[in-house]
Coordinates of C-alpha atoms in Angstrom, one line a residue:
X18 CA -108.8 -77.1 26.9
X19 CA -110.8 -76.1 23.9
X20 CA -110.2 -72.5 22.7
X21 CA -112.6 -69.8 23.6
X22 CA -115.1 -68.8 20.9
X23 CA -114.6 -65.2 19.7
X24 CA -118.3 -64.7 18.6
X25 CA -119.3 -62.3 21.4
X26 CA -121.9 -64.9 22.6
X27 CA -122.2 -66.7 25.9
X28 CA -121.2 -70.4 25.9
X29 CA -121.2 -73.2 28.4
X30 CA -118.2 -75.5 28.5
X31 CA -117.3 -78.4 30.7
X32 CA -113.7 -79.8 31.1
X33 CA -112.8 -83.1 32.8
X34 CA -109.9 -81.9 35.0
X35 CA -109.5 -85.3 36.6
X36 CA -109.0 -87.1 33.3
X37 CA -106.5 -84.4 32.0
X38 CA -104.4 -84.6 35.2
X39 CA -104.3 -88.4 35.2
X40 CA -103.1 -88.4 31.5
X41 CA -100.5 -85.9 32.4
X42 CA -99.0 -87.4 35.6
X43 CA -100.0 -91.1 35.0
X44 CA -102.9 -93.1 36.3
X45 CA -103.2 -94.2 40.0
X46 CA -101.3 -91.2 41.4
X47 CA -102.8 -88.8 43.9
X48 CA -102.6 -85.1 43.3
X49 CA -103.6 -81.8 45.0
X50 CA -105.0 -78.8 43.2
X51 CA -104.1 -75.6 45.0
X52 CA -105.3 -73.1 42.4
X53 CA -107.0 -72.8 39.0
X54 CA -106.3 -69.9 36.7
X55 CA -108.1 -68.8 33.6
X56 CA -106.5 -66.6 31.1
X57 CA -106.4 -65.9 27.4
X58 CA -103.7 -64.2 25.3
X59 CA -103.1 -63.4 21.7
X60 CA -100.2 -64.5 19.5
X61 CA -98.2 -61.4 20.3
X62 CA -98.4 -62.0 24.1
X63 CA -101.0 -59.4 24.9
X64 CA -103.9 -60.1 27.2
X65 CA -107.3 -60.7 25.6
X66 CA -110.3 -59.9 27.8
X67 CA -113.1 -62.4 28.4
X68 CA -116.0 -62.7 30.9
X69 CA -117.1 -65.6 33.1
X70 CA -120.7 -65.7 34.3
X71 CA -120.5 -68.7 36.5
X72 CA -117.7 -71.1 37.5
X73 CA -118.1 -74.3 39.5
X74 CA -116.3 -77.6 40.3
X75 CA -118.5 -80.7 40.5
X76 CA -118.0 -84.5 40.5
X77 CA -120.7 -85.0 37.8
X78 CA -121.3 -83.1 34.6
X79 CA -124.4 -80.8 34.6
X80 CA -126.3 -78.7 32.1
X81 CA -126.3 -74.9 32.4
X82 CA -128.7 -72.6 30.5
X83 CA -128.8 -68.9 30.5
X84 CA -132.3 -67.8 31.6
X85 CA -132.0 -64.1 31.0
X86 CA -129.7 -62.5 28.6
X87 CA -127.7 -59.5 30.0
X88 CA -128.3 -56.0 28.8
X89 CA -126.0 -55.4 25.8
X90 CA -126.6 -52.0 24.1
X91 CA -125.4 -52.2 20.5
X92 CA -124.2 -55.8 21.4
X93 CA -121.7 -54.5 24.0
X94 CA -121.4 -56.3 27.3
X95 CA -121.4 -54.1 30.4
X96 CA -119.6 -54.4 33.7
X97 CA -119.3 -52.5 37.0
X98 CA -122.8 -51.2 36.8
X99 CA -123.9 -48.8 39.5
X100 CA -127.3 -47.0 39.8
X101 CA -128.2 -44.1 42.0
X102 CA -131.6 -42.5 42.4
X103 CA -132.6 -39.0 43.7
X104 CA -136.0 -37.2 43.9
X105 CA -137.0 -33.6 44.0
X106 CA -140.3 -31.6 44.0
X107 CA -140.6 -28.4 41.8
X108 CA -141.6 -25.4 43.8
X109 CA -143.7 -23.9 41.0
X110 CA -146.0 -26.8 40.1
X111 CA -145.4 -29.4 42.9
X112 CA -144.4 -32.0 40.4
X113 CA -142.0 -34.7 41.5
X114 CA -139.0 -35.5 39.5
X115 CA -136.9 -38.6 39.8
X116 CA -133.4 -38.9 38.5
X117 CA -131.7 -42.3 37.9
X118 CA -128.0 -42.1 37.2
X119 CA -126.5 -45.2 35.7
X120 CA -122.7 -45.6 35.5
X121 CA -121.0 -48.6 33.9
X122 CA -117.9 -49.8 32.1
X123 CA -117.9 -51.5 28.7
X124 CA -116.3 -54.8 27.9
X125 CA -113.4 -55.3 25.5
X126 CA -112.8 -51.6 25.1
X127 CA -116.1 -50.8 23.4
X128 CA -117.2 -47.3 22.8
X129 CA -119.3 -45.1 20.6
X130 CA -122.4 -47.3 21.1
X131 CA -126.0 -46.1 20.8
X132 CA -127.7 -44.1 23.6
X133 CA -130.1 -46.1 25.8
X134 CA -133.8 -45.6 25.0
X135 CA -137.0 -45.9 27.1
X136 CA -140.3 -47.7 26.5
X137 CA -142.9 -45.1 27.3
X138 CA -146.0 -47.0 26.1
X139 CA -147.0 -48.0 29.6
X140 CA -146.7 -44.5 31.1
X141 CA -149.6 -42.1 31.6
X142 CA -149.7 -38.9 29.6
X143 CA -148.6 -36.7 32.6
X144 CA -145.2 -38.5 32.8
X145 CA -142.2 -37.3 30.8
X146 CA -139.2 -39.5 30.4
X147 CA -135.9 -38.3 29.0
X148 CA -132.4 -39.9 28.6
X149 CA -129.2 -38.0 28.4
X150 CA -125.5 -39.0 28.3
X151 CA -123.3 -37.3 30.8
X152 CA -120.0 -38.9 29.6
X153 CA -119.3 -41.1 26.7
X154 CA -116.9 -44.1 26.8
X155 CA -113.5 -43.1 25.4
X156 CA -111.8 -44.7 22.5
X157 CA -109.6 -47.7 23.3
X158 CA -105.9 -47.2 23.7
X159 CA -103.8 -48.8 20.9
X160 CA -100.2 -49.1 20.0
X161 CA -97.0 -49.2 22.0
X162 CA -94.3 -46.9 23.6
X163 CA -90.6 -47.0 23.3
X164 CA -88.4 -47.1 26.5
X165 CA -84.8 -46.1 26.0
X166 CA -81.8 -46.0 28.3
X167 CA -79.8 -42.9 28.0
X168 CA -76.8 -43.7 25.8
X169 CA -78.0 -47.3 25.6
X170 CA -80.6 -49.6 24.0
X171 CA -84.4 -49.4 23.8
X172 CA -87.4 -51.8 23.9
X173 CA -90.9 -51.6 22.5
X174 CA -93.6 -51.9 25.1
X175 CA -97.2 -52.7 24.1
X176 CA -99.9 -50.9 26.2
X177 CA -101.3 -54.3 27.2
X178 CA -98.1 -55.7 28.6
X179 CA -98.1 -57.5 31.9
X180 CA -95.6 -57.2 34.8
X181 CA -93.9 -60.4 33.9
X182 CA -93.6 -59.5 30.2
X183 CA -92.3 -56.0 31.0
X184 CA -89.6 -57.6 33.3
X185 CA -88.5 -60.0 30.6
X186 CA -88.2 -57.1 28.0
X187 CA -86.3 -54.7 30.3
X188 CA -83.8 -57.4 31.3
X189 CA -82.8 -57.7 27.7
X190 CA -81.1 -54.3 28.2
X191 CA -77.6 -54.9 29.7
X192 CA -77.6 -51.4 31.3
X193 CA -80.5 -52.4 33.6
X194 CA -79.5 -55.8 34.9
X195 CA -82.1 -57.8 36.8
X196 CA -85.3 -55.9 37.7
X197 CA -88.5 -56.4 39.7
X198 CA -91.8 -55.2 38.1
X199 CA -95.1 -54.8 39.8
X200 CA -98.4 -53.6 38.3
X201 CA -101.3 -51.6 39.8
X202 CA -104.4 -50.6 38.0
X203 CA -107.3 -51.8 35.8
X204 CA -107.3 -55.6 35.3
X205 CA -108.5 -55.0 31.7
X206 CA -105.2 -53.9 30.3
X207 CA -106.6 -53.7 26.8
X208 CA -108.8 -50.7 27.6
X209 CA -106.8 -48.6 29.9
X210 CA -103.4 -49.0 31.5
X211 CA -102.2 -48.6 35.0
X212 CA -99.0 -48.1 36.9
X213 CA -95.9 -50.3 36.5
X214 CA -93.2 -49.9 39.1
X215 CA -89.7 -51.0 38.2
X216 CA -87.0 -51.7 40.8
X217 CA -83.3 -52.4 39.9
X218 CA -82.0 -55.5 41.7
X219 CA -78.4 -55.9 40.5
X220 CA -77.4 -52.4 39.2
X221 CA -76.3 -50.1 42.1
X222 CA -76.0 -46.4 42.2
X223 CA -77.9 -43.5 40.8
X224 CA -78.9 -44.9 37.4
X225 CA -80.3 -43.0 34.5
X226 CA -84.1 -42.5 34.3
X227 CA -85.6 -44.3 31.3
X228 CA -86.5 -42.2 28.3
X229 CA -90.0 -42.4 26.8
X230 CA -91.5 -42.1 23.3
X231 CA -95.3 -42.2 22.9
X232 CA -95.7 -41.3 19.3
X233 CA -97.0 -44.8 18.5
X234 CA -99.9 -44.6 20.9
X235 CA -103.5 -43.8 19.8
X236 CA -106.6 -43.1 21.8
X237 CA -108.5 -40.2 23.5
X238 CA -106.2 -38.0 25.6
X239 CA -103.7 -40.7 26.2
X240 CA -100.9 -39.7 28.7
X241 CA -97.9 -41.7 29.7
X242 CA -95.1 -40.5 32.0
X243 CA -92.1 -41.9 33.9
X244 CA -91.5 -40.7 37.5
X245 CA -88.4 -41.5 39.6
X246 CA -89.7 -42.8 42.9
X247 CA -86.4 -43.1 44.7
X248 CA -82.9 -42.0 43.7
X249 CA -80.4 -44.9 43.7
X250 CA -77.4 -45.0 45.9
X251 CA -74.7 -47.3 47.1
X252 CA -74.6 -48.9 50.6
X253 CA -71.2 -49.8 51.9
X254 CA -70.6 -52.0 54.9
X255 CA -68.1 -51.8 56.4
X256 CA -67.0 -48.4 55.1
X257 CA -63.7 -48.7 53.2
X258 CA -60.8 -47.1 55.0
X259 CA -59.9 -44.7 52.2
X260 CA -63.3 -43.0 52.6
X261 CA -62.5 -42.3 56.3
X262 CA -59.1 -40.7 55.6
X263 CA -58.4 -37.0 56.3
X264 CA -55.8 -34.7 54.7
X265 CA -52.8 -34.4 57.0
X266 CA -49.4 -32.7 56.7
X267 CA -47.6 -35.6 58.4
X268 CA -47.7 -39.4 57.8
X269 CA -50.4 -41.1 59.9
X270 CA -50.6 -44.4 61.7
X271 CA -53.6 -46.4 60.6
X272 CA -55.3 -48.3 63.4
X273 CA -58.2 -50.6 62.6
X274 CA -60.8 -51.9 65.1
X275 CA -62.9 -54.8 63.8
X276 CA -61.8 -54.0 60.3
X277 CA -62.9 -50.3 60.5
X278 CA -60.2 -47.6 60.7
X279 CA -60.1 -45.6 63.9
X280 CA -59.5 -41.9 64.2
X281 CA -57.7 -39.7 66.7
X282 CA -59.5 -38.3 69.7
X283 CA -59.2 -34.6 68.9
X284 CA -60.1 -31.8 71.3
X285 CA -63.4 -30.0 70.8
X286 CA -63.0 -27.3 68.1
X287 CA -59.5 -28.5 67.1
X288 CA -58.3 -29.7 63.8
X289 CA -55.9 -32.6 63.5
X290 CA -53.1 -30.2 62.8
X291 CA -53.9 -28.1 65.9
X292 CA -54.1 -31.2 68.1
X293 CA -50.8 -32.7 67.0
X294 CA -48.8 -31.4 70.0
X295 CA -51.3 -32.5 72.6
X296 CA -52.8 -35.6 70.9
X297 CA -50.6 -38.5 69.5
X298 CA -52.2 -38.5 66.1
X299 CA -49.3 -37.8 63.8
X300 CA -46.4 -40.2 63.0
X301 CA -43.1 -39.4 61.3
X302 CA -39.8 -41.1 60.9
X303 CA -36.5 -39.5 61.9
X304 CA -33.2 -41.3 61.3
X305 CA -31.4 -39.3 63.9
X306 CA -33.9 -40.3 66.6
X307 CA -34.2 -43.9 65.5
X308 CA -32.1 -46.7 67.1
X309 CA -29.2 -47.9 65.0
X310 CA -27.3 -51.2 65.7
X311 CA -23.6 -51.4 64.8
X312 CA -22.9 -54.9 66.1
X313 CA -23.8 -57.5 68.8
X314 CA -22.0 -60.3 70.5
X315 CA -21.8 -63.2 70.7
X316 CA -23.2 -64.1 67.3
X317 CA -24.2 -67.5 68.7
X318 CA -25.2 -68.8 72.0
X319 CA -27.6 -70.7 74.2
X320 CA -30.8 -69.7 76.0
X321 CA -30.1 -67.4 78.9
X322 CA -26.8 -66.1 77.6
X323 CA -26.1 -62.3 77.9
X324 CA -25.9 -60.4 74.6
X325 CA -24.2 -57.1 74.1
X326 CA -25.6 -54.7 71.5
X327 CA -23.5 -51.8 70.3
X328 CA -25.1 -48.8 68.5
X329 CA -26.7 -45.4 69.0
X330 CA -30.2 -43.9 69.5
X331 CA -31.0 -46.0 72.5
X332 CA -33.0 -44.5 75.4
X333 CA -31.3 -43.9 78.7
X334 CA -34.4 -45.3 80.4
X335 CA -34.1 -49.1 80.2
X336 CA -37.9 -49.7 80.1
X337 CA -38.2 -47.7 76.9
X338 CA -35.8 -50.1 75.0
X339 CA -37.4 -53.3 73.6
X340 CA -35.3 -56.1 72.1
X341 CA -36.8 -59.0 70.3
X342 CA -35.1 -62.0 68.7
X343 CA -37.8 -63.3 66.4
X344 CA -40.9 -63.2 68.5
X345 CA -39.0 -63.7 71.8
X346 CA -38.6 -60.7 74.0
X347 CA -35.3 -60.1 75.9
X348 CA -34.7 -58.6 79.3
X349 CA -32.8 -55.3 78.9

């Protein structure tokens, strides 16, 4: 497409989209247009505002002419115009007063333009018309801010930066990792900013809040601040066993259920030490109370043979003695 003309005048342009697409993808192919975007940017990547009076898609070229030029005080284009009217009657002279309140925004950050005037030549002599300005347009914001990670690097952020551009610059800082950036606010970034929300996607935990330097910003009562919306944390699933451990005086048996360590069923109001005698929580090794094998015979045999094991520490209750050869259990 041809570049937009920066002469502050209205122009009509016609672009052959069909021809451009066929040259790009090759003739004879079908294509589907799902969306059309219009944007303009400067060499440094900032957004440049422009205005569209009419947009249409037609199969044949047509001629468009501007019938009535818009109101442009001091050559400044206006937008978001609202008009409210109220009337009142003075009690002392019964004269009616009408108040028209006009509110509007200016295009491309314009400000300090001349006050509107009225043509009073067609009014009778008993009518008085006055114009007053309740609030003037503020000076455009200029410059940039510096974002810095505590103990780390920093990036320069122009006040007209978009969400995608801010994401790209923040991800150059290794301390932040990958981030998601969303923007809410005025579409005309060149005049006033908005609210950028940054979420950390790959860095976990309670990260440092970004530092801010605004000494390179100019404008009327410009304020910039950083607010922590949510403190970062760490979600663990399943919970590692060492985080579920408790301090004990005796060695403990660790039992896991589905990969999660289990705990003893203590009595209400009891600590693990108090419940040791009544609840099988603790485990300890005693050589004197552990079985000790001196010898066994025969040293070789066949299935079904009787084996004699000599030693000490065996239980007098036969069912409490368990003998295994490999994974095969023996009858005691």
